[in-house]
Amino acid sequence: MTSGFDLILSAILCFGCNATDPSPQGQTTAVVISVNGTDVAAVSPDLNNNGNFEIYRTKRENMEKMRQYVNGNHFRIATIEDYPLSYTQKKADGTVVGAGVSFELIDFLAEKFNFTYEVVVPQGNIIGSTGDYKNSLVELLYDGKADLAAAFLPLLADVRIKCDYSTTVLDEGEWIMVMQRPKESATGSGLLAPFEFWVWILIFISLLAVGPIIYVLIIIRNKITGDDSQQPYSLGHCAWFVYGALMKQGSTLSPIADSTRLLFATWWIFITILTSFYTANLTAFLTLSKFTLPFNTVNDILAKQKHFVTPRGGGIEYSIKNTNESLSILSNMVLNNRATFTENENDTVTLTTFVEKYGYVFVRDRPAINHLLYLDYRYRKLISADNEKIHCPFAMAKEPFLKKKRAFAYPFQSNLSTLFDPELLNLVESGIIKHLLAKGLPNAEICPQDLGGTERQLQNGDLMMTYYIMIAGFVTSIVVFTTEMLFRFINQRQVGKNNMIIGANELQRSSNFRLHGWAAGRTNHRESLGNRLNEGIILSNVTPPPAYASIFKHNKNAVVDMNKWKQAVSKNKDESKGVRRLINGRDYMVYKNTNGINQLVPVRAPSATLFQYSYTE
Ligand SMILES: *[C@@H]1O[C@H](CO)[C@@H](O)[C@H](O)[C@H]1NC(C)=O
Ligand SMILES: *[C@@H]1O[C@H](CO)[C@@H](O)[C@H](O)[C@H]1NC(C)=O
Ligand SMILES: *[C@@H]1O[C@H](CO)[C@@H](O)[C@H](O)[C@H]1NC(C)=O
Ligand SMILES: *[C@@H]1O[C@H](CO)[C@@H](O)[C@H](O)[C@H]1NC(C)=O
Ligand SMILES: *[C@@H]1O[C@H](CO)[C@@H](O)[C@H](O)[C@H]1NC(C)=O
């Protein structure tokens, strides 16, 4: 008994060799035997512990009988199309062979126990469950048309009345959702992203409110202090100041009173902080934005009543339709036609039609999804070598839609399970099944949620907001312009009416001129200029001279203009007539001043116009 612990240890280490030892006389020193379904202590035959040893011996004899029964035997193995876990291929001679992870396991068993098998496929390619056994895999087992179902079958409570699952669980299946990859900046709202909706609303409100507040405060201050050194700014000026400061533009307002200055400074500080937050947050948003899917869990699907598609007769369908399963909360969605159960075995077709075209969510188990997306990725890579956006149009949710243990299934009371299940357990425990599931896939994650890696260039979509702002700005200014014109027109008419009382002639001229000015094309421009010039001179003493170039052009109109101008000038000033002279190689106009002194005005230099203007003033 000194080596009790060693015995246990060696028993655990040699667990596999017990079942796999082909020689019936093999002197085993220690075994683990299964009593009533549970592994119990290591027992050495040498110890001759009577009861347990008997159990061990009968078990071993049974195993031996089974081994002989299986050896050279031929079985019918049922399976369903569930790439890559189990699927069938038609050979050239018409025979159907099984493939996929399940059949790698079956082939291993076949080689080990020396049996042969044929593959039978249910007509409906469905697993079968309550109310849905017709043409199903479970029906094949139940009717004795198959000795074993080699497929990764989710353990469903309802199905246990029709068949037995293998005691060895192959893996825990995870069904996940695949959907269209959402655009990184949803509908170009990137520029609005730094602030929440309510922050924007409050900024807008403060923009509208602060101008009038400052306006009122200045008035109140002046009233209270009786000091009028601080002129009260108009409401328009205050509003314009607030808006200008928000845009980080200056304002010509320079308040004198300290309290008013503080008012202004407060707004500036507010704006400084606000804009630096905005800038910083926008940068962060554009560079580090966390990528989130619209649907991550079953609850999202349920809450948003999202259409989804999943294979017909699979674990998801029965988990929804069977009353005691975890997904039965979705059964109302089936009634509302939100759930589609596709009979198409080609996942690529399902992906391109339902997900890409209609925007459905596709629910499938993980190995299938991984293979599907990898295939899709390679296909898209052929289409476009370097545009990474095109390679991964789909994204997977991280959270599983459903988790269920999966196993093979036997008909009721099949004795094959005693032989096969321990072998399968060895394969599971050694990690071979995990390895097989990932076979043919790259180590790197295919199309991860966050594509990252490359710097994100801003796309047109991101800048959509700026375009909208531009359009909105132009439209607003056009509207404002129109109203300005409207008001001007209305005012004009009122002015006209007033003038009518004074003199009908004046009315005729002024309204004629204005209307004319709007309607006049280029051809009439000069004429109207002349009119304006005349009126200007008549109405006031400010006499802007005609365009510099036009003075000296020997153009008929220009000469007329010039003459008119000269006349106008001479009317106001004393008789002064300019004569063009060439003095020292330069052109001058020589004018006679009021006091009789000649004044030279250079005519070529650009400054001449200025000079002329100040002179004629
Ligand atoms: C095994 O089950 C049988 C009957 O089901 C019971 O009589 C026996 O005590 C059980 N043995 C152990 C070790 O639990
Ligand atoms: C196993 O079951 C089959 C029928 O299902 C039977 O023919 C066979 O004899 C059984 N083998 C053993 C060893 O019990
Ligand atoms: C394996 O089975 C075949 C019949 O299918 C038989 O001829 C052969 O002897 C068996 N091999 C062993 C080692 O039992
Ligand atoms: C669901 O479970 C309840 C209690 O566990 C049981 O009474 C009922 O028969 C089950 N329904 C089905 C369809 O199995
Ligand atoms: C699935 O459909 C696609 C496109 O229709 C086709 O290229 C592919 O070969 C099909 N796959 C299988 C396994 O039939």
XYZ file of C-alpha atoms and ligand atoms in Angstrom:
687
model
C 0.000 0.000 0.000
C 3.059 2.253 0.157
C 2.669 2.974 -3.484
C -1.018 3.917 -3.377
C -0.467 7.375 -4.703
C 1.878 6.086 -7.390
C -0.782 3.670 -8.451
C -3.327 6.415 -8.886
C -0.845 8.461 -10.796
C 0.124 5.671 -13.108
C -3.514 4.778 -13.530
C -4.301 8.270 -14.748
C -1.293 8.280 -17.025
C -2.194 4.882 -18.386
C -5.888 5.537 -18.788
C -5.614 5.465 -22.529
C -3.570 2.288 -22.680
C -6.252 0.382 -20.885
C -8.816 0.696 -23.602
C -6.452 0.646 -26.493
C -4.382 -2.326 -25.390
C -5.135 -4.906 -28.050
C -3.772 -7.964 -26.258
C -6.322 -9.667 -24.022
C -3.641 -11.107 -21.798
C -1.926 -7.741 -21.330
C -0.826 -7.626 -17.692
C -2.207 -4.326 -16.569
C -0.941 -3.203 -13.246
C -3.435 -0.469 -12.707
C -6.686 0.622 -14.262
C -9.368 3.143 -13.785
C -12.733 1.586 -14.088
C -16.025 3.198 -14.539
C -18.640 2.299 -12.006
C -22.151 3.534 -12.629
C -20.813 6.074 -15.092
C -18.178 7.630 -12.853
C -14.484 6.930 -12.860
C -13.446 5.540 -9.514
C -10.221 4.560 -7.834
C -7.351 2.833 -9.424
C -7.453 -0.863 -8.871
C -4.606 -3.248 -9.297
C -5.555 -6.783 -10.246
C -2.678 -7.933 -8.036
C -4.441 -6.555 -4.996
C -7.264 -8.882 -5.799
C -9.883 -6.557 -4.474
C -12.694 -8.881 -5.322
C -15.806 -6.820 -6.130
C -14.166 -4.108 -8.192
C -11.956 -6.537 -9.957
C -14.969 -8.487 -11.110
C -16.511 -5.350 -12.542
C -13.265 -4.598 -14.235
C -13.031 -8.064 -15.720
C -16.555 -8.145 -17.089
C -16.096 -4.713 -18.528
C -12.907 -5.763 -20.157
C -14.501 -8.884 -21.534
C -17.392 -6.836 -22.877
C -14.962 -4.504 -24.545
C -13.210 -7.430 -26.073
C -16.491 -8.805 -27.391
C -17.361 -5.427 -28.854
C -13.964 -5.170 -30.418
C -14.436 -8.478 -32.108
C -17.967 -7.530 -33.143
C -16.779 -4.329 -34.725
C -13.708 -5.829 -36.351
C -14.344 -6.305 -40.019
C -17.940 -5.149 -39.621
C -19.703 -2.682 -41.879
C -21.729 0.228 -40.507
C -24.029 2.855 -41.876
C -23.030 6.267 -40.675
C -25.471 9.121 -41.032
C -24.374 12.692 -41.423
C -25.633 16.084 -42.548
C -24.169 18.801 -44.709
C -22.557 21.140 -42.245
C -19.328 22.363 -43.767
C -16.655 22.148 -42.386
C -17.731 19.876 -39.502
C -19.330 17.221 -41.645
C -20.174 17.090 -45.305
C -20.232 14.630 -48.162
C -18.464 14.415 -51.450
C -19.586 12.414 -54.447
C -16.904 10.245 -55.969
C -16.691 9.734 -59.702
C -18.251 6.272 -59.385
C -21.280 7.684 -57.585
C -20.384 6.625 -54.058
C -20.800 9.216 -51.370
C -17.911 9.696 -48.977
C -17.977 11.679 -45.796
C -15.570 14.501 -45.114
C -14.953 17.137 -42.542
C -13.896 16.981 -38.925
C -16.450 14.283 -38.035
C -15.150 11.914 -40.628
C -11.551 12.476 -39.653
C -12.627 11.113 -36.279
C -14.636 8.278 -37.844
C -11.725 7.359 -40.121
C -9.493 7.196 -37.094
C -11.942 4.868 -35.348
C -12.368 2.798 -38.501
C -8.673 2.326 -38.804
C -8.273 1.481 -35.170
C -11.175 -0.959 -34.886
C -10.927 -2.224 -38.454
C -14.421 -1.565 -39.686
C -15.819 -0.156 -42.880
C -18.737 2.179 -43.319
C -21.052 3.758 -45.807
C -22.489 7.247 -45.551
C -26.213 7.880 -45.435
C -27.643 11.371 -45.700
C -31.151 12.339 -44.595
C -33.292 13.765 -47.377
C -34.089 16.916 -45.504
C -30.550 17.732 -44.327
C -31.950 18.579 -40.915
C -31.111 17.298 -37.471
C -34.709 16.911 -36.416
C -36.512 17.774 -33.244
C -40.006 18.008 -31.843
C -42.477 18.362 -34.676
C -39.765 18.248 -37.291
C -38.577 14.628 -37.491
C -39.606 13.982 -41.070
C -36.590 13.249 -43.295
C -34.271 14.119 -40.455
C -31.020 12.712 -39.202
C -32.557 11.672 -35.901
C -35.254 9.765 -37.749
C -32.583 7.717 -39.529
C -31.171 6.707 -36.148
C -34.585 6.056 -34.658
C -35.683 3.920 -37.592
C -32.474 1.906 -37.363
C -31.336 3.066 -40.797
C -28.013 4.183 -39.372
C -25.707 2.890 -36.640
C -24.147 6.196 -35.785
C -24.670 9.864 -36.569
C -21.340 11.483 -37.308
C -22.033 15.167 -37.076
C -21.603 17.844 -34.451
C -25.098 17.649 -33.023
C -26.158 20.159 -30.386
C -27.464 18.462 -27.244
C -31.193 19.106 -27.324
C -33.415 17.891 -24.523
C -36.294 17.049 -26.835
C -34.207 14.801 -29.034
C -33.235 12.474 -26.197
C -36.501 10.598 -26.580
C -35.396 9.497 -30.057
C -31.715 8.725 -29.701
C -28.724 8.698 -27.386
C -25.948 11.226 -27.506
C -22.406 10.052 -27.122
C -21.227 10.415 -23.542
C -18.218 12.242 -24.821
C -18.950 15.861 -25.625
C -16.927 16.821 -28.681
C -16.871 20.556 -28.117
C -18.930 23.469 -27.016
C -20.445 24.928 -30.111
C -20.661 28.704 -30.364
C -23.061 30.274 -32.799
C -22.120 33.786 -33.750
C -23.573 36.592 -35.784
C -22.161 37.948 -39.000
C -23.422 41.210 -40.367
C -22.489 43.960 -42.723
C -19.606 45.984 -41.426
C -21.023 49.352 -40.447
C -19.463 52.457 -41.863
C -16.828 53.850 -39.529
C -18.441 57.231 -39.337
C -22.123 56.649 -39.432
C -23.755 58.909 -42.024
C -20.977 61.464 -41.927
C -21.794 62.610 -38.428
C -18.088 62.438 -37.601
C -17.856 66.159 -37.091
C -20.682 66.101 -34.586
C -19.250 63.104 -32.751
C -17.109 64.929 -30.171
C -20.147 66.223 -28.278
C -23.337 64.608 -27.195
C -26.640 65.711 -28.627
C -27.563 67.763 -25.564
C -24.204 69.506 -25.506
C -24.805 70.707 -29.036
C -28.259 71.890 -28.138
C -26.948 73.821 -25.136
C -24.128 75.361 -27.150
C -26.684 76.512 -29.672
C -28.899 77.926 -26.954
C -25.999 79.783 -25.336
C -25.017 81.133 -28.739
C -28.468 82.604 -29.105
C -28.807 83.728 -25.500
C -25.475 85.311 -24.665
C -25.722 88.177 -27.180
C -29.004 89.548 -25.785
C -27.758 88.931 -22.228
C -24.662 91.043 -22.804
C -26.782 93.672 -24.502
C -29.185 93.847 -21.579
C -26.409 93.834 -18.975
C -24.642 96.737 -20.621
C -27.853 98.741 -20.658
C -28.570 97.906 -17.021
C -25.027 98.852 -16.045
C -25.295 102.195 -17.781
C -28.646 102.818 -16.154
C -27.406 101.993 -12.670
C -24.058 103.756 -12.824
C -25.268 106.673 -14.891
C -21.882 106.499 -16.572
C -22.048 106.795 -20.303
C -18.371 106.256 -21.074
C -19.363 102.760 -22.127
C -21.548 103.213 -25.126
C -24.341 100.632 -25.252
C -23.700 98.351 -28.199
C -26.600 97.483 -30.390
C -28.169 94.048 -30.084
C -26.878 93.127 -33.513
C -23.336 93.985 -32.523
C -23.576 91.889 -29.372
C -24.955 88.897 -31.235
C -22.320 89.286 -33.876
C -19.608 89.445 -31.222
C -20.848 86.205 -29.646
C -20.930 84.444 -32.974
C -17.536 85.833 -34.023
C -15.950 84.695 -30.788
C -17.385 81.218 -31.233
C -15.711 81.064 -34.610
C -12.525 82.352 -32.943
C -12.712 85.483 -35.033
C -12.190 88.926 -33.574
C -14.650 91.707 -33.097
C -14.232 95.435 -33.403
C -16.100 96.004 -30.153
C -13.702 97.129 -27.464
C -15.599 97.695 -24.266
C -14.302 100.325 -21.875
C -16.122 99.495 -18.634
C -14.453 96.747 -16.619
C -17.660 94.865 -16.005
C -18.392 94.811 -19.704
C -14.870 93.639 -20.400
C -15.383 90.805 -17.934
C -18.597 89.880 -19.674
C -16.786 89.636 -22.957
C -13.849 87.776 -21.444
C -16.168 85.225 -19.864
C -17.556 84.313 -23.202
C -14.046 84.098 -24.629
C -12.930 81.731 -21.887
C -16.005 79.593 -22.450
C -15.256 79.457 -26.143
C -11.556 78.697 -25.620
C -12.343 75.712 -23.449
C -15.142 74.550 -25.673
C -13.128 74.703 -28.857
C -10.102 73.007 -27.355
C -12.319 70.184 -26.129
C -13.873 69.944 -29.529
C -10.559 69.861 -31.354
C -9.012 67.338 -29.005
C -12.032 65.082 -29.014
C -12.400 65.225 -32.758
C -8.789 64.172 -33.181
C -9.281 61.313 -30.767
C -12.493 60.310 -32.452
C -10.951 60.218 -35.889
C -7.834 58.323 -34.877
C -8.842 56.005 -32.050
C -12.509 55.609 -32.614
C -13.764 52.396 -31.049
C -15.522 50.247 -33.525
C -18.870 48.982 -32.368
C -21.331 46.748 -34.114
C -25.016 47.550 -34.083
C -25.864 44.009 -32.931
C -23.717 42.288 -30.365
C -26.015 40.008 -28.409
C -29.270 38.146 -28.754
C -30.924 40.960 -26.841
C -29.927 43.481 -29.506
C -31.559 41.285 -32.119
C -34.653 40.978 -29.987
C -34.871 44.650 -29.054
C -34.398 45.934 -32.596
C -36.390 43.068 -34.166
C -33.561 42.561 -36.611
C -34.035 40.134 -39.469
C -31.707 37.189 -39.221
C -31.012 34.074 -41.205
C -29.747 30.697 -40.024
C -29.577 27.228 -41.570
C -32.760 25.183 -41.596
C -32.830 22.309 -39.139
C -29.812 23.461 -37.153
C -29.199 24.098 -33.496
C -30.462 27.664 -33.649
C -33.818 26.770 -35.149
C -34.534 24.138 -32.490
C -33.220 26.325 -29.696
C -35.800 28.890 -30.697
C -38.711 26.606 -31.480
C -38.399 24.123 -28.622
C -40.128 25.483 -25.566
C -37.536 24.585 -22.990
C -34.461 25.858 -24.846
C -32.565 29.050 -24.093
C -33.498 30.945 -27.245
C -37.241 30.397 -26.989
C -37.505 34.136 -26.223
C -37.015 34.644 -29.944
C -40.007 32.497 -30.897
C -42.156 35.576 -31.412
C -39.690 36.812 -33.978
C -40.249 33.600 -35.928
C -43.975 34.286 -35.848
C -43.309 37.839 -37.070
C -41.234 36.507 -39.965
C -38.071 38.109 -38.655
C -36.248 34.800 -38.752
C -35.390 33.063 -41.983
C -34.356 29.410 -42.017
C -32.518 28.835 -45.232
C -32.291 25.424 -46.817
C -29.355 26.506 -48.918
C -26.323 24.525 -47.852
C -23.936 26.884 -49.584
C -23.074 29.475 -46.958
C -21.401 31.719 -49.505
C -24.716 32.103 -51.278
C -26.466 32.849 -48.002
C -23.830 35.423 -47.138
C -23.997 37.223 -50.458
C -27.763 37.202 -50.774
C -29.075 37.654 -47.268
C -26.299 39.559 -45.580
C -24.782 41.580 -48.388
C -27.985 42.310 -50.287
C -30.707 42.483 -47.658
C -28.591 43.397 -44.625
C -29.686 40.420 -42.536
C -27.678 39.019 -39.656
C -26.373 35.539 -40.386
C -26.144 33.180 -37.421
C -23.898 30.171 -37.838
C -21.479 28.222 -35.708
C -17.971 29.468 -35.332
C -15.882 27.081 -37.452
C -18.285 27.478 -40.358
C -18.227 31.254 -40.058
C -14.448 31.333 -39.890
C -14.105 29.224 -42.998
C -16.799 31.201 -44.759
C -15.233 34.558 -44.039
C -11.775 33.315 -44.923
C -13.049 32.037 -48.264
C -14.821 35.328 -48.860
C -11.710 37.259 -47.916
C -9.557 35.322 -50.347
C -12.109 35.820 -53.091
C -12.279 39.565 -52.488
C -8.535 39.767 -52.315
C -8.490 38.524 -55.914
C -10.862 41.275 -56.974
C -8.924 44.094 -55.411
C -5.373 43.575 -54.280
C -4.852 46.529 -52.016
C -8.057 48.213 -50.964
C -8.504 46.852 -47.473
C -11.998 48.272 -47.173
C -13.214 45.919 -49.879
C -11.656 42.817 -48.339
C -13.739 42.761 -45.197
C -17.290 43.894 -45.820
C -18.576 41.716 -42.974
C -17.982 41.738 -39.265
C -18.614 39.170 -36.544
C -20.078 39.876 -33.164
C -17.821 38.816 -30.322
C -20.515 37.526 -28.017
C -21.921 34.124 -29.018
C -25.544 34.015 -30.028
C -25.898 30.567 -28.457
C -23.608 28.102 -26.758
C -24.376 24.417 -26.815
C -22.413 21.261 -26.237
C -22.152 19.075 -29.271
C -21.733 15.342 -29.621
C -22.263 12.373 -31.925
C -25.461 10.387 -31.591
C -26.292 6.675 -31.505
C -29.558 4.832 -31.808
C -31.082 3.800 -28.497
C -29.009 1.300 -26.525
C -26.372 1.034 -29.168
C -23.420 -0.958 -27.864
C -21.044 0.977 -30.135
C -20.930 3.801 -27.664
C -19.045 1.703 -25.096
C -16.258 1.220 -27.598
C -16.170 4.586 -29.329
C -16.819 7.063 -26.562
C -13.587 6.502 -24.604
C -11.663 6.913 -27.836
C -13.455 10.127 -28.626
C -12.738 11.336 -25.126
C -9.045 10.794 -25.725
C -9.237 12.818 -28.902
C -11.040 15.647 -27.127
C -8.661 15.677 -24.197
C -5.588 15.637 -26.352
C -6.887 18.721 -28.138
C -7.080 17.011 -31.497
C -10.629 18.145 -32.134
C -9.717 21.769 -31.435
C -6.845 21.365 -33.832
C -9.070 19.866 -36.513
C -11.601 22.658 -36.150
C -8.949 25.255 -36.832
C -7.326 23.325 -39.651
C -7.051 25.230 -42.894
C -7.501 28.584 -41.221
C -4.794 31.190 -40.776
C -3.600 31.925 -37.265
C -4.433 35.574 -37.622
C -7.987 36.624 -36.990
C -9.845 37.005 -40.250
C -11.374 40.437 -40.686
C -11.335 41.451 -37.018
C -13.926 43.909 -35.787
C -11.429 46.712 -35.651
C -9.560 46.717 -38.924
C -7.192 49.322 -37.522
C -3.625 49.148 -38.744
C -3.798 51.644 -41.525
C -4.175 55.326 -40.846
C -7.647 56.311 -41.641
C -7.909 58.903 -44.321
C -10.889 61.146 -44.114
C -13.406 60.227 -46.742
C -16.043 62.299 -48.377
C -18.536 60.736 -46.021
C -16.679 62.148 -43.030
C -16.765 65.615 -44.500
C -20.420 65.433 -45.502
C -21.242 67.623 -42.531
C -19.009 70.429 -43.774
C -20.664 70.303 -47.162
C -24.053 70.516 -45.548
C -22.866 73.493 -43.498
C -21.636 75.184 -46.681
C -24.907 74.593 -48.461
C -26.926 75.702 -45.454
C -24.766 78.848 -45.141
C -25.214 79.790 -48.772
C -28.912 79.121 -48.702
C -29.307 81.218 -45.564
C -27.319 84.084 -47.034
C -29.393 83.958 -50.209
C -32.544 84.095 -48.118
C -31.155 86.999 -46.104
C -30.102 88.756 -49.269
C -33.551 88.365 -50.748
C -35.192 89.784 -47.667
C -32.701 92.657 -47.677
C -33.614 93.477 -51.224
C -37.264 93.170 -50.392
C -36.959 95.587 -47.508
C -34.941 97.977 -49.561
C -37.566 97.917 -52.254
C -40.323 98.519 -49.739
C -38.365 101.340 -48.125
C -37.700 102.833 -51.500
C -41.378 103.000 -52.242
C -42.000 104.666 -48.951
C -39.227 107.172 -49.603
C -40.735 107.704 -53.014
C -44.115 108.441 -51.475
C -42.569 110.988 -49.145
C -40.793 112.582 -52.055
C -44.011 112.768 -53.993
C -45.236 115.268 -51.493
C -42.106 117.279 -52.040
C -41.917 117.050 -55.752
C -43.053 114.655 -58.424
C -39.969 115.219 -60.522
C -37.631 114.070 -57.856
C -39.643 110.865 -57.450
C -39.457 110.188 -61.126
C -35.734 110.491 -61.162
C -34.871 108.600 -58.037
C -37.112 105.609 -58.625
C -36.149 105.527 -62.259
C -32.544 105.456 -61.355
C -32.836 102.674 -58.781
C -34.893 100.395 -60.892
C -32.717 101.123 -63.785
C -29.647 100.270 -61.793
C -30.937 96.797 -60.967
C -32.174 95.962 -64.367
C -29.410 97.506 -66.377
C -27.062 95.192 -68.190
C -23.486 95.908 -68.965
C -24.277 98.041 -71.954
C -26.118 100.540 -69.837
C -23.558 100.584 -67.133
C -21.756 103.656 -68.292
C -24.893 105.588 -68.698
C -26.058 104.757 -65.230
C -22.614 105.618 -63.942
C -22.996 108.990 -65.523
C -26.394 109.413 -63.910
C -25.073 108.443 -60.563
C -22.162 110.831 -60.992
C -24.431 113.698 -61.830
C -26.769 112.986 -58.973
C -23.917 112.530 -56.588
C -22.556 115.897 -57.446
C -25.864 117.520 -57.286
C -26.835 115.904 -54.022
C -23.603 116.402 -52.144
C -20.186 117.873 -52.497
C -18.405 114.525 -52.329
C -17.243 113.937 -55.838
C -15.483 110.690 -56.478
C -13.739 111.170 -59.812
C -14.356 108.832 -62.729
C -12.172 105.793 -63.030
C -8.578 106.796 -63.516
C -8.137 104.919 -66.746
C -11.255 106.400 -68.243
C -10.056 109.949 -67.842
C -7.276 109.678 -70.374
C -8.752 107.133 -72.732
C -9.642 108.728 -75.982
C -12.945 107.079 -76.004
C -16.073 108.954 -76.828
C -17.937 107.972 -73.730
C -14.900 108.562 -71.604
C -14.503 112.010 -72.969
C -18.132 112.700 -72.247
C -17.628 111.416 -68.730
C -14.537 113.470 -68.320
C -16.235 116.545 -69.529
C -19.168 116.012 -67.273
C -16.861 115.570 -64.394
C -14.873 118.599 -65.265
C -18.011 120.593 -65.547
C -19.170 119.326 -62.237
C -15.892 120.216 -60.672
C -15.805 123.582 -62.222
C -19.279 124.259 -61.000
C -18.211 123.738 -57.456
C -14.710 125.105 -57.697
C -13.721 128.285 -59.396
C -12.954 128.125 -63.076
C -10.158 125.598 -63.127
C -9.282 123.885 -66.339
C -6.601 121.280 -66.620
C -4.217 121.206 -69.509
C -2.094 118.210 -70.285
C 1.582 119.007 -70.410
C 4.794 117.106 -70.776
C 7.226 118.350 -68.204
C 10.641 116.756 -67.798
C 9.508 113.730 -69.771
C 6.428 113.125 -67.675
C 2.794 113.734 -68.226
C 1.121 116.289 -65.979
C -2.197 117.934 -65.876
C -1.776 121.563 -65.165
C -4.567 123.211 -63.228
C -4.972 126.730 -62.280
C -5.553 127.039 -58.606
C -8.053 129.419 -57.049
C -5.270 131.743 -56.130
C -3.888 131.622 -59.646
C -0.948 129.309 -59.043
C -0.453 126.435 -61.439
C -0.776 123.024 -59.895
C 0.801 120.017 -61.583
C -0.884 116.673 -61.310
C 1.190 113.712 -62.516
C -0.953 111.491 -64.684
C 0.979 108.299 -65.250
C 1.842 107.196 -61.757
C -0.862 105.217 -59.970
C -0.667 107.609 -57.099
C -1.996 110.192 -59.499
C -5.537 109.055 -58.842
C -5.168 109.476 -55.143
C -3.549 112.803 -55.574
C -6.183 113.865 -57.962
C -8.888 112.797 -55.568
C -7.456 114.708 -52.658
C -6.792 117.631 -54.921
C -10.276 117.867 -56.305
C -11.660 117.466 -52.800
C -24.122 1.049 -9.067
O -25.538 1.003 -9.352
C -26.178 -0.092 -8.746
C -27.621 -0.091 -9.180
O -27.913 0.861 -10.102
C -26.023 -0.023 -7.212
O -26.623 -1.161 -6.654
C -24.569 0.048 -6.865
O -24.423 0.229 -5.480
C -23.887 1.173 -7.585
N -22.458 1.150 -7.289
C -21.788 2.206 -6.869
C -20.320 2.024 -6.619
O -22.326 3.288 -6.710
C -24.080 -5.073 -30.285
O -25.401 -4.829 -30.788
C -25.713 -5.495 -31.980
C -27.102 -5.098 -32.400
O -27.313 -3.776 -32.161
C -25.639 -6.988 -31.751
O -25.873 -7.667 -32.941
C -24.254 -7.330 -31.217
O -24.186 -8.690 -30.883
C -23.912 -6.529 -30.011
N -22.564 -6.795 -29.644
C -22.189 -7.062 -28.402
C -20.780 -7.393 -28.182
O -22.983 -7.041 -27.528
C -9.802 -6.243 -40.712
O -11.011 -6.553 -41.395
C -10.855 -7.269 -42.604
C -12.215 -7.470 -43.170
O -12.820 -6.263 -43.422
C -10.197 -8.587 -42.270
O -9.986 -9.290 -43.444
C -8.867 -8.352 -41.556
O -8.326 -9.564 -41.165
C -9.087 -7.510 -40.338
N -7.806 -7.177 -39.752
C -7.512 -7.471 -38.502
C -6.161 -7.114 -38.036
O -8.301 -8.057 -37.770
C -40.317 21.939 -20.228
O -39.906 21.834 -18.901
C -40.961 21.650 -17.999
C -40.389 21.659 -16.591
O -39.024 21.525 -16.584
C -41.671 20.340 -18.302
O -42.729 20.166 -17.427
C -42.173 20.380 -19.729
O -42.725 19.158 -20.072
C -41.043 20.698 -20.684
N -41.555 20.865 -22.011
C -41.109 20.143 -23.035
C -41.762 20.414 -24.332
O -40.211 19.353 -22.909
C -21.198 28.070 -53.308
O -21.594 29.059 -54.221
C -20.531 29.741 -54.824
C -21.097 30.837 -55.666
O -22.337 30.533 -56.171
C -19.686 28.761 -55.643
O -18.605 29.444 -56.222
C -19.175 27.687 -54.708
O -18.467 26.726 -55.430
C -20.313 27.037 -53.980
N -19.761 26.149 -52.980
C -20.158 24.894 -52.848
C -19.505 24.112 -51.768
O -20.987 24.418 -53.570
